[in-house]
GROMACS .gro file of C-alpha atoms in nm:
model
  496
    1UNK     CA    1  10.538   7.663   8.698
    2UNK     CA    2  10.459   8.030   8.639
    3UNK     CA    3  10.104   8.109   8.763
    4UNK     CA    4   9.928   8.289   8.479
    5UNK     CA    5   9.608   8.318   8.685
    6UNK     CA    6   9.775   8.607   8.866
    7UNK     CA    7   9.721   8.808   8.546
    8UNK     CA    8   9.403   8.981   8.430
    9UNK     CA    9   9.266   9.065   8.087
   10UNK     CA   10   8.994   9.329   8.101
   11UNK     CA   11   8.675   9.280   7.897
   12UNK     CA   12   8.555   9.625   7.786
   13UNK     CA   13   8.233   9.676   7.593
   14UNK     CA   14   8.159   9.991   7.394
   15UNK     CA   15   7.817  10.151   7.352
   16UNK     CA   16   7.662  10.499   7.376
   17UNK     CA   17   7.370  10.678   7.542
   18UNK     CA   18   7.163  10.691   7.222
   19UNK     CA   19   6.969  10.371   7.295
   20UNK     CA   20   6.828  10.442   7.641
   21UNK     CA   21   6.878  10.286   7.984
   22UNK     CA   22   6.691   9.963   7.915
   23UNK     CA   23   6.914   9.879   7.621
   24UNK     CA   24   7.229   9.974   7.815
   25UNK     CA   25   7.119   9.748   8.100
   26UNK     CA   26   7.096   9.455   7.858
   27UNK     CA   27   7.434   9.547   7.709
   28UNK     CA   28   7.588   9.527   8.056
   29UNK     CA   29   7.417   9.197   8.137
   30UNK     CA   30   7.528   9.038   7.812
   31UNK     CA   31   7.882   9.167   7.856
   32UNK     CA   32   7.905   9.022   8.205
   33UNK     CA   33   7.787   8.683   8.077
   34UNK     CA   34   8.045   8.680   7.798
   35UNK     CA   35   8.327   8.782   8.032
   36UNK     CA   36   8.221   8.515   8.280
   37UNK     CA   37   8.201   8.255   8.002
   38UNK     CA   38   8.551   8.338   7.882
   39UNK     CA   39   8.686   8.339   8.236
   40UNK     CA   40   8.530   8.002   8.318
   41UNK     CA   41   8.664   7.827   8.009
   42UNK     CA   42   8.909   7.564   8.144
   43UNK     CA   43   9.165   7.649   7.874
   44UNK     CA   44   9.174   8.021   7.957
   45UNK     CA   45   9.520   8.076   8.110
   46UNK     CA   46   9.449   8.412   8.277
   47UNK     CA   47   9.152   8.578   8.452
   48UNK     CA   48   8.903   8.759   8.228
   49UNK     CA   49   8.760   9.053   8.422
   50UNK     CA   50   8.442   9.239   8.326
   51UNK     CA   51   8.461   9.618   8.326
   52UNK     CA   52   8.160   9.849   8.316
   53UNK     CA   53   8.032   9.941   7.969
   54UNK     CA   54   8.198  10.256   7.833
   55UNK     CA   55   7.963  10.509   7.670
   56UNK     CA   56   8.155  10.838   7.651
   57UNK     CA   57   8.505  10.957   7.559
   58UNK     CA   58   8.568  11.031   7.927
   59UNK     CA   59   8.472  10.680   8.040
   60UNK     CA   60   8.685  10.522   7.767
   61UNK     CA   61   8.988  10.734   7.855
   62UNK     CA   62   8.957  10.666   8.228
   63UNK     CA   63   8.918  10.289   8.179
   64UNK     CA   64   9.215  10.257   7.945
   65UNK     CA   65   9.427  10.479   8.166
   66UNK     CA   66   9.342  10.253   8.461
   67UNK     CA   67   9.436   9.947   8.254
   68UNK     CA   68   9.776  10.104   8.186
   69UNK     CA   69   9.848  10.157   8.554
   70UNK     CA   70   9.705   9.832   8.694
   71UNK     CA   71  10.005   9.607   8.748
   72UNK     CA   72   9.837   9.270   8.691
   73UNK     CA   73   9.634   9.383   8.388
   74UNK     CA   74   9.819   9.241   8.087
   75UNK     CA   75   9.579   9.343   7.810
   76UNK     CA   76   9.225   9.434   7.711
   77UNK     CA   77   8.953   9.274   7.501
   78UNK     CA   78   8.715   9.517   7.334
   79UNK     CA   79   8.370   9.447   7.190
   80UNK     CA   80   8.112   9.684   7.048
   81UNK     CA   81   7.773   9.536   7.144
   82UNK     CA   82   7.597   9.835   6.987
   83UNK     CA   83   7.729  10.118   6.773
   84UNK     CA   84   8.002  10.306   6.963
   85UNK     CA   85   8.111  10.608   6.757
   86UNK     CA   86   8.483  10.563   6.711
   87UNK     CA   87   8.587  10.924   6.763
   88UNK     CA   88   8.502  10.860   7.129
   89UNK     CA   89   8.790  10.610   7.140
   90UNK     CA   90   9.067  10.832   7.000
   91UNK     CA   91   9.202  10.976   7.326
   92UNK     CA   92   9.180  10.645   7.508
   93UNK     CA   93   9.347  10.443   7.235
   94UNK     CA   94   9.617  10.706   7.197
   95UNK     CA   95   9.740  10.639   7.553
   96UNK     CA   96   9.678  10.262   7.561
   97UNK     CA   97  10.000  10.077   7.645
   98UNK     CA   98   9.861   9.728   7.698
   99UNK     CA   99   9.800   9.464   7.427
  100UNK     CA  100   9.463   9.482   7.253
  101UNK     CA  101   9.236   9.207   7.123
  102UNK     CA  102   8.925   9.308   6.929
  103UNK     CA  103   8.655   9.044   6.966
  104UNK     CA  104   8.406   9.066   6.679
  105UNK     CA  105   8.116   8.866   6.821
  106UNK     CA  106   7.757   8.905   6.929
  107UNK     CA  107   7.572   8.781   7.233
  108UNK     CA  108   7.326   8.562   7.042
  109UNK     CA  109   7.463   8.300   6.809
  110UNK     CA  110   7.157   8.279   6.582
  111UNK     CA  111   6.914   8.530   6.439
  112UNK     CA  112   6.571   8.477   6.604
  113UNK     CA  113   6.391   8.460   6.271
  114UNK     CA  114   6.031   8.463   6.399
  115UNK     CA  115   6.071   8.737   6.660
  116UNK     CA  116   6.340   8.969   6.532
  117UNK     CA  117   6.234   9.336   6.542
  118UNK     CA  118   6.399   9.678   6.550
  119UNK     CA  119   6.453   9.661   6.926
  120UNK     CA  120   6.661   9.347   6.870
  121UNK     CA  121   6.844   9.514   6.580
  122UNK     CA  122   6.926   9.825   6.787
  123UNK     CA  123   7.067   9.611   7.068
  124UNK     CA  124   7.269   9.365   6.859
  125UNK     CA  125   7.471   9.587   6.629
  126UNK     CA  126   7.815   9.428   6.651
  127UNK     CA  127   7.816   9.363   6.276
  128UNK     CA  128   7.863   9.732   6.209
  129UNK     CA  129   7.961   9.862   6.556
  130UNK     CA  130   8.281   9.660   6.543
  131UNK     CA  131   8.354   9.784   6.192
  132UNK     CA  132   8.337  10.143   6.317
  133UNK     CA  133   8.577  10.056   6.599
  134UNK     CA  134   8.802   9.860   6.364
  135UNK     CA  135   8.839  10.163   6.138
  136UNK     CA  136   8.972  10.391   6.410
  137UNK     CA  137   9.219  10.129   6.535
  138UNK     CA  138   9.348  10.085   6.181
  139UNK     CA  139   9.352  10.460   6.122
  140UNK     CA  140   9.561  10.503   6.437
  141UNK     CA  141   9.795  10.218   6.326
  142UNK     CA  142   9.746  10.033   6.655
  143UNK     CA  143   9.859   9.672   6.672
  144UNK     CA  144   9.586   9.432   6.778
  145UNK     CA  145   9.447   9.085   6.719
  146UNK     CA  146   9.102   9.053   6.561
  147UNK     CA  147   8.903   8.740   6.650
  148UNK     CA  148   8.575   8.677   6.470
  149UNK     CA  149   8.297   8.438   6.570
  150UNK     CA  150   8.054   8.351   6.847
  151UNK     CA  151   8.208   8.382   7.192
  152UNK     CA  152   8.123   8.019   7.278
  153UNK     CA  153   8.286   7.880   6.962
  154UNK     CA  154   8.586   7.662   7.066
  155UNK     CA  155   8.793   7.805   6.781
  156UNK     CA  156   8.726   8.159   6.903
  157UNK     CA  157   8.816   8.062   7.258
  158UNK     CA  158   9.141   7.902   7.139
  159UNK     CA  159   9.241   8.219   6.950
  160UNK     CA  160   9.170   8.436   7.254
  161UNK     CA  161   9.368   8.203   7.478
  162UNK     CA  162   9.667   8.203   7.241
  163UNK     CA  163   9.669   8.583   7.249
  164UNK     CA  164   9.637   8.587   7.629
  165UNK     CA  165   9.946   8.367   7.658
  166UNK     CA  166  10.135   8.597   7.423
  167UNK     CA  167  10.025   8.898   7.628
  168UNK     CA  168  10.152   8.726   7.943
  169UNK     CA  169  10.490   8.668   7.781
  170UNK     CA  170  10.508   9.033   7.679
  171UNK     CA  171  10.402   9.151   8.025
  172UNK     CA  172  10.675   8.939   8.183
  173UNK     CA  173  10.940   9.115   7.971
  174UNK     CA  174  10.844   9.460   8.104
  175UNK     CA  175  11.108   9.554   8.358
  176UNK     CA  176  11.272   9.211   8.340
  177UNK     CA  177  11.647   9.183   8.402
  178UNK     CA  178  11.880   8.940   8.229
  179UNK     CA  179  12.238   8.883   8.344
  180UNK     CA  180  12.516   8.846   8.090
  181UNK     CA  181  12.783   8.670   8.294
  182UNK     CA  182  13.100   8.745   8.104
  183UNK     CA  183  13.087   8.862   7.744
  184UNK     CA  184  12.987   8.733   7.403
  185UNK     CA  185  13.176   8.444   7.243
  186UNK     CA  186  13.463   8.605   7.053
  187UNK     CA  187  13.401   8.715   6.694
  188UNK     CA  188  13.046   8.571   6.685
  189UNK     CA  189  12.799   8.805   6.511
  190UNK     CA  190  12.445   8.676   6.550
  191UNK     CA  191  12.451   8.653   6.931
  192UNK     CA  192  12.544   9.020   6.953
  193UNK     CA  193  12.288   9.298   6.924
  194UNK     CA  194  12.180   9.641   7.039
  195UNK     CA  195  12.095   9.608   7.409
  196UNK     CA  196  11.987   9.971   7.432
  197UNK     CA  197  11.739   9.931   7.145
  198UNK     CA  198  11.615   9.605   7.297
  199UNK     CA  199  11.538   9.778   7.625
  200UNK     CA  200  11.360  10.061   7.444
  201UNK     CA  201  11.157   9.820   7.232
  202UNK     CA  202  11.103   9.518   7.457
  203UNK     CA  203  11.115   9.658   7.808
  204UNK     CA  204  11.383   9.429   7.949
  205UNK     CA  205  11.741   9.516   8.038
  206UNK     CA  206  12.063   9.323   7.980
  207UNK     CA  207  12.374   9.404   8.179
  208UNK     CA  208  12.709   9.231   8.215
  209UNK     CA  209  12.845   9.093   8.542
  210UNK     CA  210  13.197   8.972   8.602
  211UNK     CA  211  13.266   8.607   8.670
  212UNK     CA  212  13.418   8.713   9.001
  213UNK     CA  213  13.078   8.845   9.115
  214UNK     CA  214  12.930   8.499   9.061
  215UNK     CA  215  13.228   8.306   9.199
  216UNK     CA  216  13.204   8.499   9.526
  217UNK     CA  217  12.845   8.380   9.569
  218UNK     CA  218  12.931   8.023   9.470
  219UNK     CA  219  13.212   8.010   9.725
  220UNK     CA  220  12.969   8.111  10.000
  221UNK     CA  221  12.738   7.810   9.954
  222UNK     CA  222  12.727   7.583  10.260
  223UNK     CA  223  12.808   7.211  10.267
  224UNK     CA  224  12.462   7.139  10.411
  225UNK     CA  225  12.289   7.306  10.118
  226UNK     CA  226  12.510   7.119   9.871
  227UNK     CA  227  12.443   6.783  10.035
  228UNK     CA  228  12.067   6.849  10.029
  229UNK     CA  229  12.083   6.918   9.656
  230UNK     CA  230  12.299   6.609   9.599
  231UNK     CA  231  12.029   6.399   9.763
  232UNK     CA  232  11.778   6.553   9.522
  233UNK     CA  233  12.002   6.463   9.228
  234UNK     CA  234  12.022   6.102   9.346
  235UNK     CA  235  11.643   6.080   9.387
  236UNK     CA  236  11.566   6.240   9.051
  237UNK     CA  237  11.823   6.112   8.801
  238UNK     CA  238  11.995   5.794   8.700
  239UNK     CA  239  12.350   5.799   8.840
  240UNK     CA  240  12.632   5.547   8.827
  241UNK     CA  241  12.813   5.442   9.146
  242UNK     CA  242  13.126   5.646   9.070
  243UNK     CA  243  12.920   5.967   9.093
  244UNK     CA  244  12.783   5.892   9.439
  245UNK     CA  245  12.955   5.988   9.763
  246UNK     CA  246  13.287   5.806   9.785
  247UNK     CA  247  13.298   5.747   9.409
  248UNK     CA  248  13.586   5.853   9.185
  249UNK     CA  249  13.383   6.128   9.012
  250UNK     CA  250  13.177   6.249   9.308
  251UNK     CA  251  13.384   6.567   9.342
  252UNK     CA  252  13.262   6.682   8.999
  253UNK     CA  253  12.898   6.631   9.098
  254UNK     CA  254  12.960   6.812   9.425
  255UNK     CA  255  13.110   7.107   9.240
  256UNK     CA  256  12.819   7.111   8.993
  257UNK     CA  257  12.568   7.127   9.279
  258UNK     CA  258  12.767   7.409   9.441
  259UNK     CA  259  12.762   7.602   9.111
  260UNK     CA  260  12.387   7.550   9.071
  261UNK     CA  261  12.310   7.679   9.420
  262UNK     CA  262  12.544   7.976   9.377
  263UNK     CA  263  12.404   8.065   9.038
  264UNK     CA  264  12.047   8.036   9.166
  265UNK     CA  265  12.125   8.265   9.461
  266UNK     CA  266  12.297   8.512   9.229
  267UNK     CA  267  11.988   8.526   9.008
  268UNK     CA  268  11.745   8.548   9.301
  269UNK     CA  269  11.943   8.820   9.479
  270UNK     CA  270  11.963   9.023   9.158
  271UNK     CA  271  11.599   8.975   9.060
  272UNK     CA  272  11.697   8.825   8.725
  273UNK     CA  273  11.462   8.627   8.501
  274UNK     CA  274  11.739   8.471   8.294
  275UNK     CA  275  12.107   8.468   8.217
  276UNK     CA  276  12.373   8.378   7.967
  277UNK     CA  277  12.737   8.276   8.006
  278UNK     CA  278  13.020   8.164   7.780
  279UNK     CA  279  13.277   7.887   7.808
  280UNK     CA  280  13.548   8.137   7.707
  281UNK     CA  281  13.497   8.344   8.021
  282UNK     CA  282  13.497   8.127   8.335
  283UNK     CA  283  13.787   8.266   8.538
  284UNK     CA  284  13.763   8.132   8.892
  285UNK     CA  285  13.513   7.859   8.810
  286UNK     CA  286  13.617   7.494   8.808
  287UNK     CA  287  13.367   7.377   8.547
  288UNK     CA  288  13.110   7.518   8.305
  289UNK     CA  289  12.756   7.535   8.448
  290UNK     CA  290  12.594   7.236   8.278
  291UNK     CA  291  12.332   7.077   8.501
  292UNK     CA  292  12.292   7.418   8.668
  293UNK     CA  293  12.174   7.580   8.345
  294UNK     CA  294  11.955   7.278   8.264
  295UNK     CA  295  11.777   7.278   8.599
  296UNK     CA  296  11.741   7.655   8.624
  297UNK     CA  297  11.573   7.657   8.284
  298UNK     CA  298  11.339   7.383   8.403
  299UNK     CA  299  11.256   7.610   8.699
  300UNK     CA  300  11.152   7.890   8.461
  301UNK     CA  301  11.464   8.095   8.398
  302UNK     CA  302  11.563   8.198   8.048
  303UNK     CA  303  11.904   8.083   7.930
  304UNK     CA  304  12.125   8.073   7.623
  305UNK     CA  305  12.493   8.000   7.583
  306UNK     CA  306  12.787   8.208   7.466
  307UNK     CA  307  12.653   8.549   7.562
  308UNK     CA  308  12.333   8.515   7.357
  309UNK     CA  309  12.106   8.742   7.562
  310UNK     CA  310  11.836   8.767   7.292
  311UNK     CA  311  11.772   8.392   7.299
  312UNK     CA  312  11.787   8.384   7.681
  313UNK     CA  313  11.509   8.644   7.690
  314UNK     CA  314  11.309   8.454   7.428
  315UNK     CA  315  11.339   8.127   7.624
  316UNK     CA  316  11.200   8.307   7.929
  317UNK     CA  317  10.908   8.441   7.724
  318UNK     CA  318  10.841   8.086   7.599
  319UNK     CA  319  10.842   7.961   7.959
  320UNK     CA  320  10.575   8.214   8.050
  321UNK     CA  321  10.360   8.164   7.740
  322UNK     CA  322  10.373   7.785   7.771
  323UNK     CA  323  10.310   7.768   8.145
  324UNK     CA  324  10.057   7.498   8.229
  325UNK     CA  325  10.065   7.340   7.883
  326UNK     CA  326  10.193   6.989   7.823
  327UNK     CA  327  10.552   6.991   7.696
  328UNK     CA  328  10.859   7.203   7.755
  329UNK     CA  329  11.049   7.502   7.624
  330UNK     CA  330  11.427   7.522   7.608
  331UNK     CA  331  11.745   7.665   7.466
  332UNK     CA  332  11.844   7.474   7.152
  333UNK     CA  333  12.096   7.468   6.869
  334UNK     CA  334  12.093   7.308   6.526
  335UNK     CA  335  12.406   7.101   6.571
  336UNK     CA  336  12.452   6.851   6.287
  337UNK     CA  337  12.264   6.698   5.993
  338UNK     CA  338  12.161   6.354   5.869
  339UNK     CA  339  12.142   6.395   5.489
  340UNK     CA  340  12.002   6.051   5.407
  341UNK     CA  341  11.775   6.136   5.109
  342UNK     CA  342  11.510   5.900   5.245
  343UNK     CA  343  11.521   6.036   5.600
  344UNK     CA  344  11.676   6.383   5.630
  345UNK     CA  345  11.707   6.500   5.991
  346UNK     CA  346  11.852   6.772   6.209
  347UNK     CA  347  12.017   6.672   6.535
  348UNK     CA  348  11.958   6.948   6.786
  349UNK     CA  349  12.171   6.975   7.097
  350UNK     CA  350  12.427   7.192   7.272
  351UNK     CA  351  12.749   7.131   7.459
  352UNK     CA  352  12.562   7.084   7.789
  353UNK     CA  353  12.265   7.307   7.840
  354UNK     CA  354  11.940   7.159   7.709
  355UNK     CA  355  11.647   7.194   7.947
  356UNK     CA  356  11.557   6.869   8.123
  357UNK     CA  357  11.186   6.955   8.100
  358UNK     CA  358  11.212   6.817   7.744
  359UNK     CA  359  11.338   6.477   7.863
  360UNK     CA  360  11.152   6.171   7.739
  361UNK     CA  361  11.177   5.958   8.052
  362UNK     CA  362  11.432   5.975   8.331
  363UNK     CA  363  11.746   6.174   8.256
  364UNK     CA  364  12.093   6.044   8.342
  365UNK     CA  365  12.338   6.261   8.535
  366UNK     CA  366  12.680   6.205   8.381
  367UNK     CA  367  13.034   6.344   8.391
  368UNK     CA  368  13.231   6.370   8.068
  369UNK     CA  369  13.513   6.574   7.923
  370UNK     CA  370  13.391   6.878   7.731
  371UNK     CA  371  13.678   6.912   7.485
  372UNK     CA  372  13.638   7.290   7.475
  373UNK     CA  373  13.698   7.570   7.723
  374UNK     CA  374  13.989   7.417   7.913
  375UNK     CA  375  13.798   7.348   8.236
  376UNK     CA  376  13.729   7.042   8.449
  377UNK     CA  377  13.486   6.777   8.322
  378UNK     CA  378  13.135   6.917   8.386
  379UNK     CA  379  12.822   6.742   8.508
  380UNK     CA  380  12.527   6.738   8.273
  381UNK     CA  381  12.193   6.565   8.220
  382UNK     CA  382  12.184   6.330   7.922
  383UNK     CA  383  11.850   6.233   7.764
  384UNK     CA  384  11.652   6.197   7.444
  385UNK     CA  385  11.364   6.427   7.356
  386UNK     CA  386  11.030   6.281   7.250
  387UNK     CA  387  10.885   6.311   6.902
  388UNK     CA  388  10.594   6.535   6.811
  389UNK     CA  389  10.507   6.878   6.676
  390UNK     CA  390  10.749   7.151   6.780
  391UNK     CA  391  10.903   7.474   6.660
  392UNK     CA  392  11.233   7.661   6.670
  393UNK     CA  393  11.240   8.039   6.702
  394UNK     CA  394  11.513   8.300   6.678
  395UNK     CA  395  11.525   8.674   6.741
  396UNK     CA  396  11.770   8.849   6.513
  397UNK     CA  397  11.896   9.208   6.521
  398UNK     CA  398  11.871   9.319   6.155
  399UNK     CA  399  12.017   9.662   6.224
  400UNK     CA  400  11.703   9.866   6.168
  401UNK     CA  401  11.460   9.628   6.342
  402UNK     CA  402  11.439   9.297   6.526
  403UNK     CA  403  11.305   8.994   6.342
  404UNK     CA  404  11.129   8.694   6.499
  405UNK     CA  405  11.183   8.389   6.281
  406UNK     CA  406  11.019   8.051   6.342
  407UNK     CA  407  11.044   7.712   6.175
  408UNK     CA  408  10.774   7.459   6.248
  409UNK     CA  409  10.925   7.110   6.278
  410UNK     CA  410  10.827   6.752   6.353
  411UNK     CA  411  11.048   6.591   6.616
  412UNK     CA  412  11.103   6.218   6.574
  413UNK     CA  413  11.192   5.943   6.817
  414UNK     CA  414  11.562   5.843   6.806
  415UNK     CA  415  11.608   5.559   6.562
  416UNK     CA  416  11.960   5.468   6.673
  417UNK     CA  417  12.153   5.453   6.998
  418UNK     CA  418  12.403   5.732   7.059
  419UNK     CA  419  12.631   5.571   7.320
  420UNK     CA  420  12.922   5.809   7.265
  421UNK     CA  421  12.729   6.137   7.255
  422UNK     CA  422  12.706   6.252   7.619
  423UNK     CA  423  12.460   6.538   7.574
  424UNK     CA  424  12.085   6.590   7.561
  425UNK     CA  425  11.957   6.565   7.204
  426UNK     CA  426  11.653   6.583   6.981
  427UNK     CA  427  11.595   6.485   6.618
  428UNK     CA  428  11.355   6.676   6.396
  429UNK     CA  429  11.242   6.721   6.038
  430UNK     CA  430  11.210   7.088   5.939
  431UNK     CA  431  10.899   7.193   5.746
  432UNK     CA  432  10.826   7.200   5.461
  433UNK     CA  433  11.130   6.980   5.395
  434UNK     CA  434  11.497   6.975   5.488
  435UNK     CA  435  11.633   7.167   5.192
  436UNK     CA  436  11.363   7.433   5.182
  437UNK     CA  437  11.344   7.475   5.559
  438UNK     CA  438  11.719   7.517   5.606
  439UNK     CA  439  11.758   7.745   5.304
  440UNK     CA  440  11.468   7.962   5.418
  441UNK     CA  441  11.620   7.991   5.766
  442UNK     CA  442  11.952   8.100   5.621
  443UNK     CA  443  11.796   8.348   5.375
  444UNK     CA  444  11.610   8.502   5.671
  445UNK     CA  445  11.932   8.536   5.872
  446UNK     CA  446  11.825   8.296   6.145
  447UNK     CA  447  12.067   8.231   6.429
  448UNK     CA  448  12.223   7.897   6.515
  449UNK     CA  449  12.077   7.935   6.866
  450UNK     CA  450  11.702   7.903   6.909
  451UNK     CA  451  11.423   7.870   7.160
  452UNK     CA  452  11.267   7.527   7.109
  453UNK     CA  453  10.905   7.468   7.204
  454UNK     CA  454  10.691   7.157   7.233
  455UNK     CA  455  10.373   7.344   7.333
  456UNK     CA  456  10.363   7.679   7.152
  457UNK     CA  457  10.239   7.731   6.798
  458UNK     CA  458  10.288   7.980   6.518
  459UNK     CA  459   9.973   8.156   6.638
  460UNK     CA  460  10.122   8.221   6.983
  461UNK     CA  461  10.436   8.358   6.823
  462UNK     CA  462  10.249   8.568   6.564
  463UNK     CA  463  10.045   8.724   6.846
  464UNK     CA  464  10.361   8.786   7.048
  465UNK     CA  465  10.533   8.947   6.751
  466UNK     CA  466  10.234   9.172   6.686
  467UNK     CA  467  10.226   9.285   7.049
  468UNK     CA  468  10.602   9.347   7.051
  469UNK     CA  469  10.611   9.519   6.712
  470UNK     CA  470  10.844   9.251   6.577
  471UNK     CA  471  10.883   9.154   6.215
  472UNK     CA  472  10.750   8.797   6.196
  473UNK     CA  473  10.867   8.533   5.949
  474UNK     CA  474  10.720   8.182   5.957
  475UNK     CA  475  10.865   7.875   5.784
  476UNK     CA  476  10.603   7.602   5.778
  477UNK     CA  477  10.435   7.330   5.576
  478UNK     CA  478  10.320   7.571   5.306
  479UNK     CA  479  10.643   7.770   5.269
  480UNK     CA  480  10.779   7.821   4.919
  481UNK     CA  481  11.129   7.957   4.889
  482UNK     CA  482  11.050   8.202   4.610
  483UNK     CA  483  10.759   8.347   4.806
  484UNK     CA  484  10.961   8.370   5.127
  485UNK     CA  485  11.245   8.551   4.951
  486UNK     CA  486  10.995   8.799   4.811
  487UNK     CA  487  10.848   8.848   5.159
  488UNK     CA  488  11.195   8.928   5.292
  489UNK     CA  489  11.252   9.181   5.010
  490UNK     CA  490  10.915   9.348   5.069
  491UNK     CA  491  10.981   9.367   5.442
  492UNK     CA  492  11.320   9.526   5.384
  493UNK     CA  493  11.155   9.789   5.166
  494UNK     CA  494  10.882   9.848   5.423
  495UNK     CA  495  11.123   9.898   5.713
  496UNK     CA  496  11.336  10.142   5.516
   0.00000   0.00000   0.00000
């Protein structure tokens, strides 16, 4: 699991010298209590760190400059306890490179009706201090999230925590490296994209490595290391006797373990956070990495098949944002449909590589022919995925911008056995319904590959899109096709 507590969000309060030292002392005390309260909330995924109250343009600039250069600072929360003239914030905000959340709150929840006086009013001016700050952020066209309400309100805390997870996902992309082992699947459009623009916009790099580079590492894996991993397989998964040592298919499992260890070493040595491969480009490899991709995803790496580097990067971001939450995040593909008018369903799967962190119960390690790619029968984990709320997300290169598209879905428990389908699989109902959900996805240009999440919500993804400067399109329970098509037209006009 990725430890989000290694990250900090700075709590910065704005004021000015107009009110005198006694008022500023109370501002600092209140700010420290709020920061401590946010930090101590058990659902807060990161550390919330109090920073001294800023009262001048110089203090604001210095604090935001420090936030930019502090490695483990992933964002800032601002709050105007009193009135903080917004021209003081211009230089600081102009250099700010970290995500911003504007908390519109006040220290006291209630107005003290019987004792309120002008001293109280001068101290507790968030109602108009935050409006002054909000104007300058809007005037400067800075992306941010605005959260309104008392700082102890559970709904407010949940909104802050969703943004903090999105900020962690964004932070993890900065300087990240993703390996494209081989090239894109031939003639496929949606998995391609502008890697140079992605690095400029998202901060991560994607570079291609030859299969020979990986095969050399795989061939160097020791028998002892392979046997240790085989013992882990046997202890973790259901396996038939013919897969165990001495069995007719044991050689395939042995080769799969060798590939996993080699691929893991390749990624570790290169400092990669994810990878993609393609079944069309496996020269020198005996079988396609099946269980290797599944287990490396479960360990936190991003992955997508067939050269799809955008989805591999998105899966990694999901892993970071969802760390510590119940449920998993994985590479996924809409594979086939059940068009029963009384029970319309999508069957999601892939040839081999669905993350075992989604498994409902104990997964089975199996060997089967792939029927594509012309390689030896690969090992893979076979399992069903549990029902419940989930979402699919896709990043698409639209030529003049990247689009993040999500469809909220409801996964359902398998209603029939699938004895002849030797892959991991999940069934879901797209919102708002099958016809609308699928049509909306296609109108929006959504890819056939997605990142599938059991623990992230549209709010997490909206926050992430805002931080990343991504166009965001949501297909959910309230989606109407005519409205969505208008939204797409308006967005096209806006980005031109």
